[in-house]
mmCIF file with all atom_site columns, C-alpha atoms in Angstrom:
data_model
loop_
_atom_site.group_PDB
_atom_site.id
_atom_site.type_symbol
_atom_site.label_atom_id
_atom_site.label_alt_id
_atom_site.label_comp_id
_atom_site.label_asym_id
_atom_site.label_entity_id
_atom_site.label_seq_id
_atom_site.pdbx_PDB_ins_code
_atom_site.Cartn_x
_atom_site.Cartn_y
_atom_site.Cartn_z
_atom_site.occupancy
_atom_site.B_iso_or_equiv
_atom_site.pdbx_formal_charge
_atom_site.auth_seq_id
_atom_site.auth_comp_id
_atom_site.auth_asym_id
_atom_site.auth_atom_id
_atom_site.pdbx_PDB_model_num
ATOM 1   C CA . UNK A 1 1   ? 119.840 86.327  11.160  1.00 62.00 ? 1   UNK A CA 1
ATOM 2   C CA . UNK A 1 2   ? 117.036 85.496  8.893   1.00 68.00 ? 2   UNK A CA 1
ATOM 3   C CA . UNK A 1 3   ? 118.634 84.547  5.611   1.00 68.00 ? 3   UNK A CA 1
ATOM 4   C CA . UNK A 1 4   ? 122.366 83.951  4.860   1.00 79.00 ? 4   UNK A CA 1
ATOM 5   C CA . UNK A 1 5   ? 123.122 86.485  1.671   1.00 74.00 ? 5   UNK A CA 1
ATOM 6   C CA . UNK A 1 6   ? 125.804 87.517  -0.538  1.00 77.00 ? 6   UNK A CA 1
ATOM 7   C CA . UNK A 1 7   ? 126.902 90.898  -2.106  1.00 77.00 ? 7   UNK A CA 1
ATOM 8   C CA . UNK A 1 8   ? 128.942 90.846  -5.502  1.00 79.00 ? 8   UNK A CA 1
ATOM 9   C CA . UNK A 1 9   ? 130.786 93.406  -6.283  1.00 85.00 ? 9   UNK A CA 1
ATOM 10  C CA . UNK A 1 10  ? 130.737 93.849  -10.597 1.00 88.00 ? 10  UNK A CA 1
ATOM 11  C CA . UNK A 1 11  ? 132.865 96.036  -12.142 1.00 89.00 ? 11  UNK A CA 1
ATOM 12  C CA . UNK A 1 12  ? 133.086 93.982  -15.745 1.00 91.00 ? 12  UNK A CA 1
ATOM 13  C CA . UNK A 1 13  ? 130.188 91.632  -17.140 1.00 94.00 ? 13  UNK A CA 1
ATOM 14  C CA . UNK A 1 14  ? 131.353 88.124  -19.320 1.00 92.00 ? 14  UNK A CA 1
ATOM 15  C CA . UNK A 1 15  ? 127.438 87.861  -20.949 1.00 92.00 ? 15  UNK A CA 1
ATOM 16  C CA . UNK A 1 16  ? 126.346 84.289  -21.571 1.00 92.00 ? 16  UNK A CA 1
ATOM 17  C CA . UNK A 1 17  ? 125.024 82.890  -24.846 1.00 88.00 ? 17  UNK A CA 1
ATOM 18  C CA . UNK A 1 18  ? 121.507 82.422  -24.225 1.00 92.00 ? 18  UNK A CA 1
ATOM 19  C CA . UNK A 1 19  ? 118.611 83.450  -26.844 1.00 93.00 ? 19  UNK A CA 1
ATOM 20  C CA . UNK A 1 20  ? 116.379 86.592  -26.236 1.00 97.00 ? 20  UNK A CA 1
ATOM 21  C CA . UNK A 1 21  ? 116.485 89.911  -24.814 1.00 97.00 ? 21  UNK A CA 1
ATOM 22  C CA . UNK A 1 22  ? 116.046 91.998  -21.776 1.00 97.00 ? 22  UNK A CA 1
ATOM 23  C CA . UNK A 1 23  ? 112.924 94.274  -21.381 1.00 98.00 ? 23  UNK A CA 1
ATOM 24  C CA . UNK A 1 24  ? 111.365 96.609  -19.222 1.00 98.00 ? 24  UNK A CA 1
ATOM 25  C CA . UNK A 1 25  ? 108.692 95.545  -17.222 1.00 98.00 ? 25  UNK A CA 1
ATOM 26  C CA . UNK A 1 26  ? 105.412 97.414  -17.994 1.00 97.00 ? 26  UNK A CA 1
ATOM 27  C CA . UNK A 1 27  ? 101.887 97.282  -16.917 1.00 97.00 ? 27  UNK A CA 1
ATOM 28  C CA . UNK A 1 28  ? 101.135 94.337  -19.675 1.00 97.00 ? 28  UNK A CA 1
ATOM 29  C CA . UNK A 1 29  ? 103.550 92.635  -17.695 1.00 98.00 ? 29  UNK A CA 1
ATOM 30  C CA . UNK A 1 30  ? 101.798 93.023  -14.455 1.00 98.00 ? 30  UNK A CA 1
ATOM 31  C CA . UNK A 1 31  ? 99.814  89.462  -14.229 1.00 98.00 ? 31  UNK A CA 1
ATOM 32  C CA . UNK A 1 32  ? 102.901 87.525  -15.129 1.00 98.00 ? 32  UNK A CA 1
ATOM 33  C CA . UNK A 1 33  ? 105.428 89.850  -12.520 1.00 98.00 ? 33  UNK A CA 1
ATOM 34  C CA . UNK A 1 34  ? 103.270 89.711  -9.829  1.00 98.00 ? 34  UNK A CA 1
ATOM 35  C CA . UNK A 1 35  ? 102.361 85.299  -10.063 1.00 98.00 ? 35  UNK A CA 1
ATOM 36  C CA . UNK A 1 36  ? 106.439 85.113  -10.823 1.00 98.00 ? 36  UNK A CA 1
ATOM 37  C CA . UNK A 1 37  ? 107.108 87.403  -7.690  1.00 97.00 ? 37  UNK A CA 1
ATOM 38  C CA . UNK A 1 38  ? 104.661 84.914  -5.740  1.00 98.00 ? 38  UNK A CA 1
ATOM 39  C CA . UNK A 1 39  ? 106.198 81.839  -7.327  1.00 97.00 ? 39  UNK A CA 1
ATOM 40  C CA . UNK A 1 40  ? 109.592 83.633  -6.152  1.00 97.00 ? 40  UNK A CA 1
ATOM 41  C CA . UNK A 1 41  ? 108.331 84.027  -2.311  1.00 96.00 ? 41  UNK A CA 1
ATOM 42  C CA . UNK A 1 42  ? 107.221 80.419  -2.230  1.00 96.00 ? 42  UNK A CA 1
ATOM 43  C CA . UNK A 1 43  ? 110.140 78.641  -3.253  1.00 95.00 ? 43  UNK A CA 1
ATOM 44  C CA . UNK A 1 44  ? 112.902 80.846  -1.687  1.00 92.00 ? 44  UNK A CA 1
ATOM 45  C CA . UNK A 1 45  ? 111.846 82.466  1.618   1.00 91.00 ? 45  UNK A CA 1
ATOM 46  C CA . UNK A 1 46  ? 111.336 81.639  4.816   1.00 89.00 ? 46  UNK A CA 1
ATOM 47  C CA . UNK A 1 47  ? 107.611 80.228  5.612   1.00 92.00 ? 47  UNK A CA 1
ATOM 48  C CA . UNK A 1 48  ? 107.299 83.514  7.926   1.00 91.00 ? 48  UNK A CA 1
ATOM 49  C CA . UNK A 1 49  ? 108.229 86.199  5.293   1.00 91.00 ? 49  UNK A CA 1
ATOM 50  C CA . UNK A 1 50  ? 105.971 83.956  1.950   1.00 95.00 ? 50  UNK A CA 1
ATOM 51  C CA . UNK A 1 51  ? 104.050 86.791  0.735   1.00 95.00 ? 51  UNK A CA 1
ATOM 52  C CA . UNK A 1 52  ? 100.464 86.179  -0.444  1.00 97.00 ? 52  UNK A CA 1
ATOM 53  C CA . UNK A 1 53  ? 99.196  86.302  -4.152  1.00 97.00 ? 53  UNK A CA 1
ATOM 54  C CA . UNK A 1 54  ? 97.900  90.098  -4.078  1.00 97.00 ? 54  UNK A CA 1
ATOM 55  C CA . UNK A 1 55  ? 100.716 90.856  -1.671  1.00 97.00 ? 55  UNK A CA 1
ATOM 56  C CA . UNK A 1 56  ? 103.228 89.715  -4.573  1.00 97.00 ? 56  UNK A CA 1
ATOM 57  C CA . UNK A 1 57  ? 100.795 91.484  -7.370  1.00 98.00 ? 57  UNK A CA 1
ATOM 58  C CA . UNK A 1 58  ? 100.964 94.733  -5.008  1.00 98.00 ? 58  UNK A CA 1
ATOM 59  C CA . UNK A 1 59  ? 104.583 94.607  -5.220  1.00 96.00 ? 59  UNK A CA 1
ATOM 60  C CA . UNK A 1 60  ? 104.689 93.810  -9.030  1.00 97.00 ? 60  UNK A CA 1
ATOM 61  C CA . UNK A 1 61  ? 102.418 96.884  -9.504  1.00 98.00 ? 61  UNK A CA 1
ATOM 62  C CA . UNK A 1 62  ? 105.159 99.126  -7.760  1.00 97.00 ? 62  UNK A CA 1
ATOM 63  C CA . UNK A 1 63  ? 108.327 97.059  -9.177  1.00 97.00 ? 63  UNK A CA 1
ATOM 64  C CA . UNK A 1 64  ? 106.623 98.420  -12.423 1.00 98.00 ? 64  UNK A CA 1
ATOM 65  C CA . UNK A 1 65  ? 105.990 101.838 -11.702 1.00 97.00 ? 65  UNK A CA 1
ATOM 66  C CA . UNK A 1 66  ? 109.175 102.419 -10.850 1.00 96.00 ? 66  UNK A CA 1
ATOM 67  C CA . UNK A 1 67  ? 111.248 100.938 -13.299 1.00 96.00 ? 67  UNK A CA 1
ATOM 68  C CA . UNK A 1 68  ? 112.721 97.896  -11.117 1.00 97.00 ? 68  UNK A CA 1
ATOM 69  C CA . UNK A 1 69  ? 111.403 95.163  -13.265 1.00 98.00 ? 69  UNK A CA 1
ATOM 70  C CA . UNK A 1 70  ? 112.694 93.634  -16.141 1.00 98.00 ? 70  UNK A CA 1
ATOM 71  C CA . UNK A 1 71  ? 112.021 89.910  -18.055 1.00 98.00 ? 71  UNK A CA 1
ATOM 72  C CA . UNK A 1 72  ? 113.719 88.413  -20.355 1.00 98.00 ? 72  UNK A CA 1
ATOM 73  C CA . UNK A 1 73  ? 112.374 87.107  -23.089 1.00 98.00 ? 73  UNK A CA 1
ATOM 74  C CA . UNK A 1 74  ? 112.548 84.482  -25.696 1.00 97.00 ? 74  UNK A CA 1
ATOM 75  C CA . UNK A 1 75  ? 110.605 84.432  -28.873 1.00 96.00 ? 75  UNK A CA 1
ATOM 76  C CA . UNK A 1 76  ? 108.002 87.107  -27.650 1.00 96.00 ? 76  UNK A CA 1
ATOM 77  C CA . UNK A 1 77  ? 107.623 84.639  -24.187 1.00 97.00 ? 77  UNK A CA 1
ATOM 78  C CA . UNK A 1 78  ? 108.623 86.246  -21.026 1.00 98.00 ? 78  UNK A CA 1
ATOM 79  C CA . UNK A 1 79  ? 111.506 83.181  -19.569 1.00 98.00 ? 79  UNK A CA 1
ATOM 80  C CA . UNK A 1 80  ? 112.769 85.074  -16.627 1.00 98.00 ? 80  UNK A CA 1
ATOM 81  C CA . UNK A 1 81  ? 112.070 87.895  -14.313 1.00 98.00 ? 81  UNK A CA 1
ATOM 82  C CA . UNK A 1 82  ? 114.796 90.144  -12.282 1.00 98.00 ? 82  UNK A CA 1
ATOM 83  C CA . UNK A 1 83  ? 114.231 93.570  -10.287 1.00 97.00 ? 83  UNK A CA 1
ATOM 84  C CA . UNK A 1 84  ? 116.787 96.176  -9.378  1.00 96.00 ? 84  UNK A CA 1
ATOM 85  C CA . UNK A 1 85  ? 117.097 97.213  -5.494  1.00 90.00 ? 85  UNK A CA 1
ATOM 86  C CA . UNK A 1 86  ? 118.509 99.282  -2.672  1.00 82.00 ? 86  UNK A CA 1
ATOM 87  C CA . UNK A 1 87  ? 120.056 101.719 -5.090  1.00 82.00 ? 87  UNK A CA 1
ATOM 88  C CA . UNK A 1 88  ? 122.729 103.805 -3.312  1.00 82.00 ? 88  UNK A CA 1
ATOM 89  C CA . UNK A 1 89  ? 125.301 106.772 -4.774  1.00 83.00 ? 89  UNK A CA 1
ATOM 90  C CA . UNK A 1 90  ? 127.758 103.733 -5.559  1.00 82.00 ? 90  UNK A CA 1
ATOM 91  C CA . UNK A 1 91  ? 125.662 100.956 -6.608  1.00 84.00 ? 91  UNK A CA 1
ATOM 92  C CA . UNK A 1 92  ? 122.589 99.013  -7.326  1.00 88.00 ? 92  UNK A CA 1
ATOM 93  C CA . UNK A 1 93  ? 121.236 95.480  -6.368  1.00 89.00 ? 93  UNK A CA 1
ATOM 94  C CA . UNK A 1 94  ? 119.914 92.745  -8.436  1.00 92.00 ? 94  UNK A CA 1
ATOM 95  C CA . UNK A 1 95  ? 117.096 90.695  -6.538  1.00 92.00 ? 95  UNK A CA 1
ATOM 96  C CA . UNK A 1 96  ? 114.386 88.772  -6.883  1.00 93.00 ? 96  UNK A CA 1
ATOM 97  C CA . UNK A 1 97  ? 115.737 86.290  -10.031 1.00 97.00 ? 97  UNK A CA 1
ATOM 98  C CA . UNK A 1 98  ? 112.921 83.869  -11.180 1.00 97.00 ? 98  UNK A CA 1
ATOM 99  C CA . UNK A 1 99  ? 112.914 81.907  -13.867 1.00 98.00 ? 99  UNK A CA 1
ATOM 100 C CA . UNK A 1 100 ? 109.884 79.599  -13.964 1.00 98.00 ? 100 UNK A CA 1
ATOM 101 C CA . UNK A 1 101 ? 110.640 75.486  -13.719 1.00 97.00 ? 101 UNK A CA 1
ATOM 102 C CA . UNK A 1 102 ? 109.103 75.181  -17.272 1.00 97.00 ? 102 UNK A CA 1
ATOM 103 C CA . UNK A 1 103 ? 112.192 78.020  -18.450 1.00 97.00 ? 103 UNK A CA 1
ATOM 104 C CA . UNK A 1 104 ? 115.512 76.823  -16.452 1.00 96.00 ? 104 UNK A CA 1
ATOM 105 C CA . UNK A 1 105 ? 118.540 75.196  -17.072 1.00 95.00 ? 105 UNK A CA 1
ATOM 106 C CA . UNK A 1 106 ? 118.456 77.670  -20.098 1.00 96.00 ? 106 UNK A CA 1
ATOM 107 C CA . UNK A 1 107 ? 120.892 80.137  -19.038 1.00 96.00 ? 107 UNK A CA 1
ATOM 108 C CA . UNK A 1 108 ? 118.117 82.790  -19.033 1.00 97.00 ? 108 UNK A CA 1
ATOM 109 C CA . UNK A 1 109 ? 118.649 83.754  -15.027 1.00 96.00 ? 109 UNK A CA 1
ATOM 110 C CA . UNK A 1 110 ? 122.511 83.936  -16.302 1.00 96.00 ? 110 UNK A CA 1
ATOM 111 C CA . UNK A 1 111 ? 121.257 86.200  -19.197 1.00 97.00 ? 111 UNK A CA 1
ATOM 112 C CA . UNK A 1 112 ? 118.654 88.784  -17.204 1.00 97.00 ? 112 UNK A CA 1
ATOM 113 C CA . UNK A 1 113 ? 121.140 89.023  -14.521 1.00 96.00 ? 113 UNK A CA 1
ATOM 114 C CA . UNK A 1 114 ? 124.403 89.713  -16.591 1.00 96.00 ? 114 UNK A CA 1
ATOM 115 C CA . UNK A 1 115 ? 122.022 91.986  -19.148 1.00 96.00 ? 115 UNK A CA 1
ATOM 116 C CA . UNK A 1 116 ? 120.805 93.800  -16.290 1.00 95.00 ? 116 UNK A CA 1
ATOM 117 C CA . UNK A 1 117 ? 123.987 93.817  -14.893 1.00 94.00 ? 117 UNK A CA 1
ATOM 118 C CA . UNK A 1 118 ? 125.705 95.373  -17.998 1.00 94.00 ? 118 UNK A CA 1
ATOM 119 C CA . UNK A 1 119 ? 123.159 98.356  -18.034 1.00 92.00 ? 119 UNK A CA 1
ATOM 120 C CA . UNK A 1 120 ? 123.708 99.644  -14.666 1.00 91.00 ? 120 UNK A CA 1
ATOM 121 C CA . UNK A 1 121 ? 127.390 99.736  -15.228 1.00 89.00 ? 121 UNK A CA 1
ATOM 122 C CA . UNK A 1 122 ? 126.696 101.495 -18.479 1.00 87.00 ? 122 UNK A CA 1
#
């Protein structure tokens, strides 16, 4: 076992009050995705599985291109980032939440993730 984990099961969202508003990610996005994912990878993981800088911009790069990636943001200011994952024929997964030190204790990680949340039920 590498990392202890939890699935949620969501079949209604209660959204949180917090300013701003979920977007796509797109390819302007790509130098802030990709230094978030990093940021992600350095404070979560294992020292083992820490991905580099262009490892983490490699995976922002396909994040984007396939319409996993999402920020939420707050007077035109990207706050938070969130990706979709393992999609299956009953569900999706939310990974990867980052909100940058400079952003939390917000409620934007609440907002991205109940936002994001909301759509794939929809």
């Amino acid at each position: 076992l590498g990392m202890d984990q939890r699935i949620y099961q969501l079949y209604r969202v209660n959204m949180p009050a917090a300013e701003g508003i979920l977007k796509p990610g797109d390819t302007a996005d790509l130098q802030v995705i990709g230094t978030w994912m990093y940021e992600f990878g350095q404070e979560s993981l294992p020292e083992r599985e820490k991905p580099t800088l262009e490892q983490s911009m490699d995976l922002a790069r396909k994040s984007i291109s396939s319409h996993s990636s999402f920020l939420w943001i707050r007077d035109n200011e990207p706050v938070s980032v969130a990706h979709l994952g393992r999609p299956t024929k009953n569900g999706i997964s939310i990974r990867a939440v980052y909100t940058p030190a400079q952003f939390r204790k917000n409620g934007f990680g609440s907002a991205i993730v109940a936002h994001l949340s909301k759509k794939q039920l929809e």
